[in-house]
PDB file of C-alpha atoms in Angstrom:
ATOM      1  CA  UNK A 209      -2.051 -16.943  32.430  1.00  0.00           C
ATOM      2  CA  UNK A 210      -1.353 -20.459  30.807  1.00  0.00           C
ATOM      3  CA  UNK A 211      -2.555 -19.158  27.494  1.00  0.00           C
ATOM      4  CA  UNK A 212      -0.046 -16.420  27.602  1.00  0.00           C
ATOM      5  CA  UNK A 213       2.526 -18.936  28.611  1.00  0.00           C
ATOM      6  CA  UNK A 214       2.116 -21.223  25.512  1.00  0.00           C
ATOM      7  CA  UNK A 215       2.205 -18.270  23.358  1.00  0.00           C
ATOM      8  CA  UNK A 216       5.788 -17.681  24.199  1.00  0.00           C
ATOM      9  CA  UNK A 217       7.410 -20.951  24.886  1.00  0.00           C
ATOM     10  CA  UNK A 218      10.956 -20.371  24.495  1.00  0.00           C
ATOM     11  CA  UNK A 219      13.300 -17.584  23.423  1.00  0.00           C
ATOM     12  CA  UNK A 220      14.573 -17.983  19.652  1.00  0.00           C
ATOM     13  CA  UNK A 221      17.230 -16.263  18.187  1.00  0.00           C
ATOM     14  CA  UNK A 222      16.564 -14.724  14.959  1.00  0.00           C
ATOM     15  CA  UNK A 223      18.746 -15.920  11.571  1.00  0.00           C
ATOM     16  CA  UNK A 224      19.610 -13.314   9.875  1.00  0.00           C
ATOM     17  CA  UNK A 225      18.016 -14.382   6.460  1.00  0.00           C
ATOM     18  CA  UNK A 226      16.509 -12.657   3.350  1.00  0.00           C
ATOM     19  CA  UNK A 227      13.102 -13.828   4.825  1.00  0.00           C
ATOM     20  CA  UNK A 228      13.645 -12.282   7.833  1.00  0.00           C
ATOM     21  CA  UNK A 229      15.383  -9.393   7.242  1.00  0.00           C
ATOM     22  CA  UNK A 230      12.103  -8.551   4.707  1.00  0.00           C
ATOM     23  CA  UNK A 231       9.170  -9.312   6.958  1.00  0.00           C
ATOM     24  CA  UNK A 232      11.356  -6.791   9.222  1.00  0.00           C
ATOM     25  CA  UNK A 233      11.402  -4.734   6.768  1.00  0.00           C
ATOM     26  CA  UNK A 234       7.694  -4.327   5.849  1.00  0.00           C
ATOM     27  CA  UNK A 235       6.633  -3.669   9.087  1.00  0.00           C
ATOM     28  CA  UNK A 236       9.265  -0.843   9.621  1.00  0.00           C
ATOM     29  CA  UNK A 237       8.058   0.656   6.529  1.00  0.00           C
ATOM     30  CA  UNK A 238       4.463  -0.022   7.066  1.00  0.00           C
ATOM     31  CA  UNK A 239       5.169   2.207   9.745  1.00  0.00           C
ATOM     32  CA  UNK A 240       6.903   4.677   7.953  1.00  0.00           C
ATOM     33  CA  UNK A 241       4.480   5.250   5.579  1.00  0.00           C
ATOM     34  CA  UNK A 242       2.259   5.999   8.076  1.00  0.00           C
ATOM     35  CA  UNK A 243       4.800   9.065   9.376  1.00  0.00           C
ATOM     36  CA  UNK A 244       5.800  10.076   5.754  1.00  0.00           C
ATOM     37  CA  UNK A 245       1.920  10.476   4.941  1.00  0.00           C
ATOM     38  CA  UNK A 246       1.121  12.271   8.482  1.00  0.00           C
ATOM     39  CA  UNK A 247       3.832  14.583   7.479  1.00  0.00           C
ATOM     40  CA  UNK A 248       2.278  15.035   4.030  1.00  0.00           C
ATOM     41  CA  UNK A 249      -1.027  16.174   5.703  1.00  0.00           C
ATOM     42  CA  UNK A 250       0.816  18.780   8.634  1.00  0.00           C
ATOM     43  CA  UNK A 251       3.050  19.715   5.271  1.00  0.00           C
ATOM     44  CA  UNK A 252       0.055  20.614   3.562  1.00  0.00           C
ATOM     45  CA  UNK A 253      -1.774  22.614   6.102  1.00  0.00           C
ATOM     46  CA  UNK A 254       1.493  24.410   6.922  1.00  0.00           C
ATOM     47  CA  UNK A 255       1.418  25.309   2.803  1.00  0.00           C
ATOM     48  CA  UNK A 256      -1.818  26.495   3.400  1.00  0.00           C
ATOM     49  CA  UNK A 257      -4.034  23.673   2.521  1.00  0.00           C
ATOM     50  CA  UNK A 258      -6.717  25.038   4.616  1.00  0.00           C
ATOM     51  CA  UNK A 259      -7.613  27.804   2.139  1.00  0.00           C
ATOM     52  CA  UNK A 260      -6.473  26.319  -1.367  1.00  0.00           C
ATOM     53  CA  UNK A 261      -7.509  22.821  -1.523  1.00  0.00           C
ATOM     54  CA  UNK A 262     -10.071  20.153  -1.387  1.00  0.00           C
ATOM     55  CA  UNK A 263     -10.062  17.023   0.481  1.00  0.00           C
ATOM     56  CA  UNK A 264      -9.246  15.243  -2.691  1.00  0.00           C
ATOM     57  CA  UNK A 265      -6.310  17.593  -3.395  1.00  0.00           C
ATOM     58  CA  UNK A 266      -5.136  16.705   0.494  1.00  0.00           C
ATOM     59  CA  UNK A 267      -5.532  13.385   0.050  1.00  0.00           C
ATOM     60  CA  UNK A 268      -3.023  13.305  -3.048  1.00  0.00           C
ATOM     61  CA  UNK A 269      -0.642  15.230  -1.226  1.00  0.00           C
ATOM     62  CA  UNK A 270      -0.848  13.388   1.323  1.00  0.00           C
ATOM     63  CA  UNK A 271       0.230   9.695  -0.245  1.00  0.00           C
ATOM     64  CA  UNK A 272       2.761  11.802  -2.662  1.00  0.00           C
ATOM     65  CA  UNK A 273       3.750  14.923  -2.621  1.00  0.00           C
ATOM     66  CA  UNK A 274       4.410  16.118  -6.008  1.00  0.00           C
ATOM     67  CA  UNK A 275       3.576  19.075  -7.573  1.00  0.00           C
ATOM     68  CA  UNK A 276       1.449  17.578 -10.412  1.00  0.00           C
ATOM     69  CA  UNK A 277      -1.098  16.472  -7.925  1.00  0.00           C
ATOM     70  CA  UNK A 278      -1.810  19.877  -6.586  1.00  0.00           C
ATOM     71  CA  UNK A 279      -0.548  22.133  -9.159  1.00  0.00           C
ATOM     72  CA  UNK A 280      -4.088  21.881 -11.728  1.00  0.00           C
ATOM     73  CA  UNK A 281      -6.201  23.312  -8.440  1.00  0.00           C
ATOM     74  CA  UNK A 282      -3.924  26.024  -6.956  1.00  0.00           C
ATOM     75  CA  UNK A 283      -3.263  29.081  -8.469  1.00  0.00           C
ATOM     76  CA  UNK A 284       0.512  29.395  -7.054  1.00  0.00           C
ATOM     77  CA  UNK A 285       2.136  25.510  -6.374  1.00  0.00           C
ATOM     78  CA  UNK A 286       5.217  27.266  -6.640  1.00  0.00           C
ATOM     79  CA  UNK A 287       5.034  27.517  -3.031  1.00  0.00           C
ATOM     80  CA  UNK A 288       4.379  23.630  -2.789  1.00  0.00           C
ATOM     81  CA  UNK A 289       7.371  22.837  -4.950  1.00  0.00           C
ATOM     82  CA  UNK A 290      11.261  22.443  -2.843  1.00  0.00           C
ATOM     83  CA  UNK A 291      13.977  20.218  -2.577  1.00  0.00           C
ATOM     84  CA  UNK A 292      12.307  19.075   1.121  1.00  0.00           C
ATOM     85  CA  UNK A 293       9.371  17.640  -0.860  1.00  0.00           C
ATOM     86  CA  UNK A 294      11.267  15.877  -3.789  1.00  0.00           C
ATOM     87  CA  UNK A 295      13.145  13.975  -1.317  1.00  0.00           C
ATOM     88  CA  UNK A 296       9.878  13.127   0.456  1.00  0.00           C
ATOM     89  CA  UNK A 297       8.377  11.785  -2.676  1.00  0.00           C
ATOM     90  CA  UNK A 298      11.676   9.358  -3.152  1.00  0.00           C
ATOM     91  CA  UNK A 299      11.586   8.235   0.667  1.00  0.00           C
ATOM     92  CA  UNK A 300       7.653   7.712   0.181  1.00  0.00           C
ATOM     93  CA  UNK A 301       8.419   6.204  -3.347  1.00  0.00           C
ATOM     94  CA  UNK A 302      11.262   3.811  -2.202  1.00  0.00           C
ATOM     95  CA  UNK A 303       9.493   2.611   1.238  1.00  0.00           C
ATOM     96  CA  UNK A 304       6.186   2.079  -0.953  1.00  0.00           C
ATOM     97  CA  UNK A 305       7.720   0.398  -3.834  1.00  0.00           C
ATOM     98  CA  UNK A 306       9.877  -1.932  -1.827  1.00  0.00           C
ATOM     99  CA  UNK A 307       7.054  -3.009   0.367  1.00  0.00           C
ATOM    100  CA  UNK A 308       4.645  -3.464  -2.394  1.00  0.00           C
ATOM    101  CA  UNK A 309       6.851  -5.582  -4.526  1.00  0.00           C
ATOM    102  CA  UNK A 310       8.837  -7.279  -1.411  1.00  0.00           C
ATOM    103  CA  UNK A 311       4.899  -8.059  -1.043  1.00  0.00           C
ATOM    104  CA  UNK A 312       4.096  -9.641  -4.776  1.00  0.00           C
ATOM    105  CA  UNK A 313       7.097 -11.360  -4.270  1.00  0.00           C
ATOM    106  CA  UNK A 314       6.174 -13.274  -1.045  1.00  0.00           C
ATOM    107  CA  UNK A 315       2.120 -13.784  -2.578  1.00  0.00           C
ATOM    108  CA  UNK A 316       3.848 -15.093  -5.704  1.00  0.00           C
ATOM    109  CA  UNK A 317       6.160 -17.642  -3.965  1.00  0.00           C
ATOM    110  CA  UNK A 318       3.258 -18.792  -1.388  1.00  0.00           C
ATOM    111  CA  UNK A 319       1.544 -20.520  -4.571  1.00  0.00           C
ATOM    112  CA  UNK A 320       4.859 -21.290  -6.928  1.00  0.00           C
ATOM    113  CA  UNK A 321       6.890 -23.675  -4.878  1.00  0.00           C
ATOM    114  CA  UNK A 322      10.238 -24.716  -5.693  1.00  0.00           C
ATOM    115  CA  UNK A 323      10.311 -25.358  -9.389  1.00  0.00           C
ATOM    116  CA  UNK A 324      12.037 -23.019 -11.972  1.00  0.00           C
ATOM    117  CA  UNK A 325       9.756 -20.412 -12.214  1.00  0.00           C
ATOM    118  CA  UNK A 326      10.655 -19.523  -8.631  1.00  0.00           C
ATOM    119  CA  UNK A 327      13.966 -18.116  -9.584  1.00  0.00           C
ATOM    120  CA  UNK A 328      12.326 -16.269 -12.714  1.00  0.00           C
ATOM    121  CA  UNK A 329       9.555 -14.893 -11.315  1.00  0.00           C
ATOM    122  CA  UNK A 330      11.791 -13.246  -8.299  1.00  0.00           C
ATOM    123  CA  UNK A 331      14.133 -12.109 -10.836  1.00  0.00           C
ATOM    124  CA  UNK A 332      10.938 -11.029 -12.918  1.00  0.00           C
ATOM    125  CA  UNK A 333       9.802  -8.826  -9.678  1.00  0.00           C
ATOM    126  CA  UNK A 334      13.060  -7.921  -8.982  1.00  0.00           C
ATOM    127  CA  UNK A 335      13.708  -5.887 -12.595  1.00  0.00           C
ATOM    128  CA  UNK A 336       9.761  -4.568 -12.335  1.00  0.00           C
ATOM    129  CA  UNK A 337      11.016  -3.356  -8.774  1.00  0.00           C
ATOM    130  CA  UNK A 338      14.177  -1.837  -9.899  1.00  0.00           C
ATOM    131  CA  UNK A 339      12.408  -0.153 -12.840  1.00  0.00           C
ATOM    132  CA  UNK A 340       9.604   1.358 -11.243  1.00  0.00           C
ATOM    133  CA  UNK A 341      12.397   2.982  -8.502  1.00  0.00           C
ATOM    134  CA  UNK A 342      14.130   4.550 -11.811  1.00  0.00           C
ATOM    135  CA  UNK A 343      11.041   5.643 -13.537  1.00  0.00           C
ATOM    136  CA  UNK A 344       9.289   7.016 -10.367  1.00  0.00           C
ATOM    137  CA  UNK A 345      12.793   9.353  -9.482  1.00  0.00           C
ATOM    138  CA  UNK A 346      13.592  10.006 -12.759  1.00  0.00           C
ATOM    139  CA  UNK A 347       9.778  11.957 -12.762  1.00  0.00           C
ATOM    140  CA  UNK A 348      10.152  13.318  -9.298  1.00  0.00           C
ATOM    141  CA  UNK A 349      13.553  14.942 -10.748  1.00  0.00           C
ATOM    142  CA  UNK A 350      11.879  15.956 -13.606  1.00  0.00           C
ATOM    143  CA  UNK A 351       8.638  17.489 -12.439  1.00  0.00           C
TER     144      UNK A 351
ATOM    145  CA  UNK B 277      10.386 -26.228   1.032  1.00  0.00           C
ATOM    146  CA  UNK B 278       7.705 -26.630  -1.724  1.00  0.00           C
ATOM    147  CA  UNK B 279       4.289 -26.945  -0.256  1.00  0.00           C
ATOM    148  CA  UNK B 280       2.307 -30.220  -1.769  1.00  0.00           C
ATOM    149  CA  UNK B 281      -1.208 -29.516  -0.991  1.00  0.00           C
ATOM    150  CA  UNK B 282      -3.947 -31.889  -1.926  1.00  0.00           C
ATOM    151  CA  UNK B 283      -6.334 -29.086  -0.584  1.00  0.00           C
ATOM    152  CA  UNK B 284      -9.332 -28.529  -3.345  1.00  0.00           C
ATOM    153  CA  UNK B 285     -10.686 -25.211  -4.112  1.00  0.00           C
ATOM    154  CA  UNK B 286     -14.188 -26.420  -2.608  1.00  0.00           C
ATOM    155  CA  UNK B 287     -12.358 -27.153   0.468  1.00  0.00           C
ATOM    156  CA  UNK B 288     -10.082 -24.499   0.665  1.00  0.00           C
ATOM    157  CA  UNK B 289     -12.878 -22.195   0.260  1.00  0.00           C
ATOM    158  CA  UNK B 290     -15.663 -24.269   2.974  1.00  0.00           C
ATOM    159  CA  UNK B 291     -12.192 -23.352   5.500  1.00  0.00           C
ATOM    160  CA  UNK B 292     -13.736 -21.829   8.486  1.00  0.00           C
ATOM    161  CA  UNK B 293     -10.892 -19.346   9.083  1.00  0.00           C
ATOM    162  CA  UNK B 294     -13.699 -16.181  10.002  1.00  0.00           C
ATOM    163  CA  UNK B 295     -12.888 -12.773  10.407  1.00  0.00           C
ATOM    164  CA  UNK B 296      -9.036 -12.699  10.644  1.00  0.00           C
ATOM    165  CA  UNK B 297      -8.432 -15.356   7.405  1.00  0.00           C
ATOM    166  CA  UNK B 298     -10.814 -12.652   5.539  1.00  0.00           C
ATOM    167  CA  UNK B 299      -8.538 -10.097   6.833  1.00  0.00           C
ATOM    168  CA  UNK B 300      -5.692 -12.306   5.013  1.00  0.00           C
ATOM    169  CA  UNK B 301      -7.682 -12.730   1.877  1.00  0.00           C
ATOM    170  CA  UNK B 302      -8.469  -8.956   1.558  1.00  0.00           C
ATOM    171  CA  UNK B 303      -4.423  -7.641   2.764  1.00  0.00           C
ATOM    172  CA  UNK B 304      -3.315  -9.893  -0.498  1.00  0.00           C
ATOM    173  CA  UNK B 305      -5.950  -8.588  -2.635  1.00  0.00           C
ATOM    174  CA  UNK B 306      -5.872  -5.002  -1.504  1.00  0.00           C
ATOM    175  CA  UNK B 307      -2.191  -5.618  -1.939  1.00  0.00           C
ATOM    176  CA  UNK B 308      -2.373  -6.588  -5.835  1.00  0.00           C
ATOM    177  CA  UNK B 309      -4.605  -3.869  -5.683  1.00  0.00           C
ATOM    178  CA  UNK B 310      -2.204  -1.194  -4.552  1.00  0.00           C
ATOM    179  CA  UNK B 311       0.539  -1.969  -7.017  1.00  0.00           C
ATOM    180  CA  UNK B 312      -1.804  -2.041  -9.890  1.00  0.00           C
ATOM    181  CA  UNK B 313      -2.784   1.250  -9.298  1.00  0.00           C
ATOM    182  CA  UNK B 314       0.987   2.700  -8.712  1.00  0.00           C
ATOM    183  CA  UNK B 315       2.192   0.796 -11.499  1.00  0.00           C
ATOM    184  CA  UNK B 316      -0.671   2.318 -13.884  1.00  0.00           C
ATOM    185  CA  UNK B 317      -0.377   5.882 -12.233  1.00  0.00           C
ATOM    186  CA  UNK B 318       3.217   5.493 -12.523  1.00  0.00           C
ATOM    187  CA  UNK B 319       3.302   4.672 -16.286  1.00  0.00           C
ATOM    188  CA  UNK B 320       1.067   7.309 -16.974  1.00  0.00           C
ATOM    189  CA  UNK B 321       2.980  10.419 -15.581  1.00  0.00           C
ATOM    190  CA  UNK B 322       6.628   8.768 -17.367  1.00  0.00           C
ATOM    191  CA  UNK B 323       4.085   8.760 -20.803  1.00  0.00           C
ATOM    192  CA  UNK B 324       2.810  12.570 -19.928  1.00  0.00           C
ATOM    193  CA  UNK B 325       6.074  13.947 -18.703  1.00  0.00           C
ATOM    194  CA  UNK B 326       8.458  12.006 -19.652  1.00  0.00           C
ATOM    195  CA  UNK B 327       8.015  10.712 -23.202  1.00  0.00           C
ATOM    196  CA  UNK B 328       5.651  13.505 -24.009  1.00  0.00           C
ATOM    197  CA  UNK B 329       1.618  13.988 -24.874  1.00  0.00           C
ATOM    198  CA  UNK B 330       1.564  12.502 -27.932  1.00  0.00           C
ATOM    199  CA  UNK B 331       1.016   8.920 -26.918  1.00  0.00           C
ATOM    200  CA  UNK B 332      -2.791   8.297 -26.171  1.00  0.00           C
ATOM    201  CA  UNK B 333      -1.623   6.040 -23.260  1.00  0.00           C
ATOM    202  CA  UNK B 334      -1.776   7.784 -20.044  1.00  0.00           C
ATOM    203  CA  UNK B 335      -5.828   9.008 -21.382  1.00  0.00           C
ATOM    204  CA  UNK B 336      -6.601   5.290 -21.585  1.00  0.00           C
ATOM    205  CA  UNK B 337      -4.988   4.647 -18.048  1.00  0.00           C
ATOM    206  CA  UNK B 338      -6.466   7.700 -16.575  1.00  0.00           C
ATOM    207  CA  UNK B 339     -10.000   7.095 -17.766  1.00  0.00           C
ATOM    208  CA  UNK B 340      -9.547   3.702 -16.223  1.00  0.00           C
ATOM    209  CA  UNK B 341      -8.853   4.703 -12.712  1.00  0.00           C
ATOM    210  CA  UNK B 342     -10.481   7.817 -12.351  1.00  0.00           C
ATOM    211  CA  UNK B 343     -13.382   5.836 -12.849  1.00  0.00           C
ATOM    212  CA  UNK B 344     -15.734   6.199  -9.849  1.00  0.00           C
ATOM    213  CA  UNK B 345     -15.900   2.004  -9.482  1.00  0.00           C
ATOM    214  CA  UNK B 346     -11.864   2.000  -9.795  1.00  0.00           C
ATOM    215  CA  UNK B 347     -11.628   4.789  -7.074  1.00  0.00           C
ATOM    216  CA  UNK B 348     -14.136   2.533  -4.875  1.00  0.00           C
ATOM    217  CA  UNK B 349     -11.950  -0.225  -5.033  1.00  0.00           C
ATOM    218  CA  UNK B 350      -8.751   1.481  -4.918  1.00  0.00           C
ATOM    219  CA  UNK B 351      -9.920   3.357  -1.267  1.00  0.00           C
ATOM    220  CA  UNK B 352     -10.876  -0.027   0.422  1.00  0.00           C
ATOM    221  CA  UNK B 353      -7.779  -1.367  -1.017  1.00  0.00           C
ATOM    222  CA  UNK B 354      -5.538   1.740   0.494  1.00  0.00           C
ATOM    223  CA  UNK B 355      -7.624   1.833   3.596  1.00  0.00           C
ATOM    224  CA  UNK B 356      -8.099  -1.731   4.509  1.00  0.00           C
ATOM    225  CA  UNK B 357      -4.335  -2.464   3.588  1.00  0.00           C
ATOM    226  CA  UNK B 358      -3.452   0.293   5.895  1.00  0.00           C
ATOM    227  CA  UNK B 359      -5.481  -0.631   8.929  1.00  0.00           C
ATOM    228  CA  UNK B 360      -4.911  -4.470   8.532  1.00  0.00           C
ATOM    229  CA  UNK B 361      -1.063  -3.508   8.596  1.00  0.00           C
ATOM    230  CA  UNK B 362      -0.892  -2.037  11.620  1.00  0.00           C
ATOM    231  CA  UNK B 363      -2.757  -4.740  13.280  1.00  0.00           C
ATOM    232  CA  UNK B 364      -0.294  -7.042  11.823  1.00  0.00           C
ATOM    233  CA  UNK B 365       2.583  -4.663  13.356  1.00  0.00           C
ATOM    234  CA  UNK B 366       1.111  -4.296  16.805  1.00  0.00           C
ATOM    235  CA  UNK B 367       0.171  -8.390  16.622  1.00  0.00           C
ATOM    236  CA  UNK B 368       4.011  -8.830  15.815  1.00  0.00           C
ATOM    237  CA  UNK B 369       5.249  -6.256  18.469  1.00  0.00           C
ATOM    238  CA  UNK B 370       3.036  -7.578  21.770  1.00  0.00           C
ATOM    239  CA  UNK B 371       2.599 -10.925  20.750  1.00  0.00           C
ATOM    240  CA  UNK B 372       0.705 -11.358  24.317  1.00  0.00           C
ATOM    241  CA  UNK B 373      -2.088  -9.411  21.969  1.00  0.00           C
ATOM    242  CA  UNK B 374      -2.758 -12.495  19.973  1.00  0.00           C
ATOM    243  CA  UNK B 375      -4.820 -13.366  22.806  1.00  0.00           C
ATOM    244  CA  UNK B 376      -7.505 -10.557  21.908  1.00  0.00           C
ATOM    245  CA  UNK B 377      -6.841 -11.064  17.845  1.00  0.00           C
ATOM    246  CA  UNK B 378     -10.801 -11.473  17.316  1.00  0.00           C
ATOM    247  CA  UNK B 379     -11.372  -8.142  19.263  1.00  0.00           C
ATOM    248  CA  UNK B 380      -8.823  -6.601  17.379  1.00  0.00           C
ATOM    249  CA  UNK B 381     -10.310  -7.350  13.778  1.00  0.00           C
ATOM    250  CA  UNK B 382     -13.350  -6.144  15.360  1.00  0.00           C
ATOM    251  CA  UNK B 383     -12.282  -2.674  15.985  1.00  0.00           C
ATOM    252  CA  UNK B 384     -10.124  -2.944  13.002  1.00  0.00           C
ATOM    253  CA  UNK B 385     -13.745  -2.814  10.875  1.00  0.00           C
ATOM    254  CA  UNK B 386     -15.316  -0.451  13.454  1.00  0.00           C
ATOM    255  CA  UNK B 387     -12.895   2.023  12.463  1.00  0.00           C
ATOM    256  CA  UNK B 388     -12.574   0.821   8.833  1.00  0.00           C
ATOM    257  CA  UNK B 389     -16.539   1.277   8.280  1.00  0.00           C
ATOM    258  CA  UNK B 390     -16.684   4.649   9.163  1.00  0.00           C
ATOM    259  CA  UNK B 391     -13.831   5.642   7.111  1.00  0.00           C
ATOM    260  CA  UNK B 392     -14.745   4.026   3.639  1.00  0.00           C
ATOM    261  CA  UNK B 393     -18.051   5.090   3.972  1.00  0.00           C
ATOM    262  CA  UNK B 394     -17.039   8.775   3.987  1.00  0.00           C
ATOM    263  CA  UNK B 395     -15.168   7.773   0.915  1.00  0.00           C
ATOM    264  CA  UNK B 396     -17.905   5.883  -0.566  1.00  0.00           C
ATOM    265  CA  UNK B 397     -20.063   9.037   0.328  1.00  0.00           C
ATOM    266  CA  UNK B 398     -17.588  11.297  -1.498  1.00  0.00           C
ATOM    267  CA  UNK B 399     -16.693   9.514  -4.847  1.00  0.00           C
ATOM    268  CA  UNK B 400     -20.427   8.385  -5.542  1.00  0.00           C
ATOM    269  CA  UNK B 401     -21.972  11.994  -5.064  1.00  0.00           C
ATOM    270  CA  UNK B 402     -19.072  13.421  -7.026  1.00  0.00           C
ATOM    271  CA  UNK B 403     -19.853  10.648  -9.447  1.00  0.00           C
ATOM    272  CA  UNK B 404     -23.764  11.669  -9.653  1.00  0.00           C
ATOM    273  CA  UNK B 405     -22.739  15.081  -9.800  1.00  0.00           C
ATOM    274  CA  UNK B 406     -21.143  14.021 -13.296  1.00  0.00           C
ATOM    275  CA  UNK B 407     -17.770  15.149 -11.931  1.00  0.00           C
TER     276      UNK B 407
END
């Protein structure tokens, strides 16, 4: 049991920081991902997936529900196509964007340091982060 | 706090971190990975739906990852990311798990193997099959 002990060796209270309020989030929406996609697949099967698509089809359902990626091998998606799954694809698209660039940002700043092209590059991933969220709705709203 | 390293690639390479620095190594690349591919796939459907067909963009960036080598390495990127993730979130939640880390990137690859290599299995005979 000592090795257990001197895992754990005192309480600490968490600061509230950017830092830490980030690596909270990417678990919690590591783990969402994982329930937006198993709802993608039950989704799918409830939409009949069983009898109208491939695995590959499933699959693309399953990380992003849109009607593009299903529509060129049904012969009805207008089934597949309601307001439920739009705002699926913006919860899936938010979670996954912000975790993916939260993630660039923290890979970038392991091997910048603290010189001026901290601050750019975080405002740099910051704007790519912010434009990807517009682009990837504005499609979703479109489609 | 800026991190002055006087580490050498050599070195930094010759580090005997094993199975769960790998596992680092391949989250940050399967990472990069990820948003590469999103960002492409991304671009493409604003070109096609958004801006309209008549820009030969989105052929160029669909050729590129609906390439069977692209799809390879965009499956172990999705897949790996995935399963290293949640042994990063159960790590973080019972940190008394840390004890059995090694284990743990064990099964991590016993049930990543299996997994890819239907994938694998998939995109290569659809690949053969000129499809």
């Amino acid at each position: 049991m000592s090795a257990r002990s001197t895992l754990r060796p005192r309480s600490v209270q968490p600061a509230w920081s950017f830092e830490y309020i980030m690596w909270f989030f990417t678990r919690v929406s590591g783990l969402t991902m994982y329930l937006l996609a198993l709802s993608g697949v039950v989704g799918a099967f409830i939409l009949g997936a069983r009898t109208q698509v491939d695995l590959q089809t499933l699959l693309r359902w399953m990380f992003f529900p849109n009607r593009f990626h299903v529509e060129p091998y049904l012969d009805d998606a207008a089934f597949w196509v309601t307001a439920w799954w739009q705002i699926m694809q913006i919860l899936i698209v938010f979670f996954a964007v912000s975790h993916g660039f939260n993630g660039l940002r923290v890979v970038i700043e392991d091997y910048v340091g603290r010189s001026f092209w901290r601050p750019l590059l975080r405002s740099v991933v910051f704007l790519l982060w912010l434009a990807m969220l517009v682009i990837a709705v504005f499609v979703i709203l479109q489609a | 706090m800026m991190l002055k390293s006087k580490v050498s690639i050599v070195k930094g390479l010759s580090y005997q971190g094993g199975l769960p620095m790998l596992s680092w190594v391949l989250h940050r690349i399967s990472g990069i990975g990820i948003i590469l591919f999103v960002g492409m796939h991304v671009a493409a459907s604003f070109f096609v739906h958004v801006v309209g067909t008549d820009s030969n963009i989105p052929d160029l960036l669909n050729v590129f990852y609906e390439s069977w080598g692209f799809q390879l390495f965009i499956y172990f990127c999705a897949i790996f990311h995935a399963l290293n993730g949640l042994r990063i979130i159960v790590l973080d939640l019972w940190p008394q798990a840390l004890q059995y880390q090694r284990e743990m990137t064990w099964l991590e690859w016993l049930i990543f193997i299996p997994i890819y290599g239907m994938g694998v299995f998939f995109i290569l005979r659809n690949a053969f099959a000129g499809g």
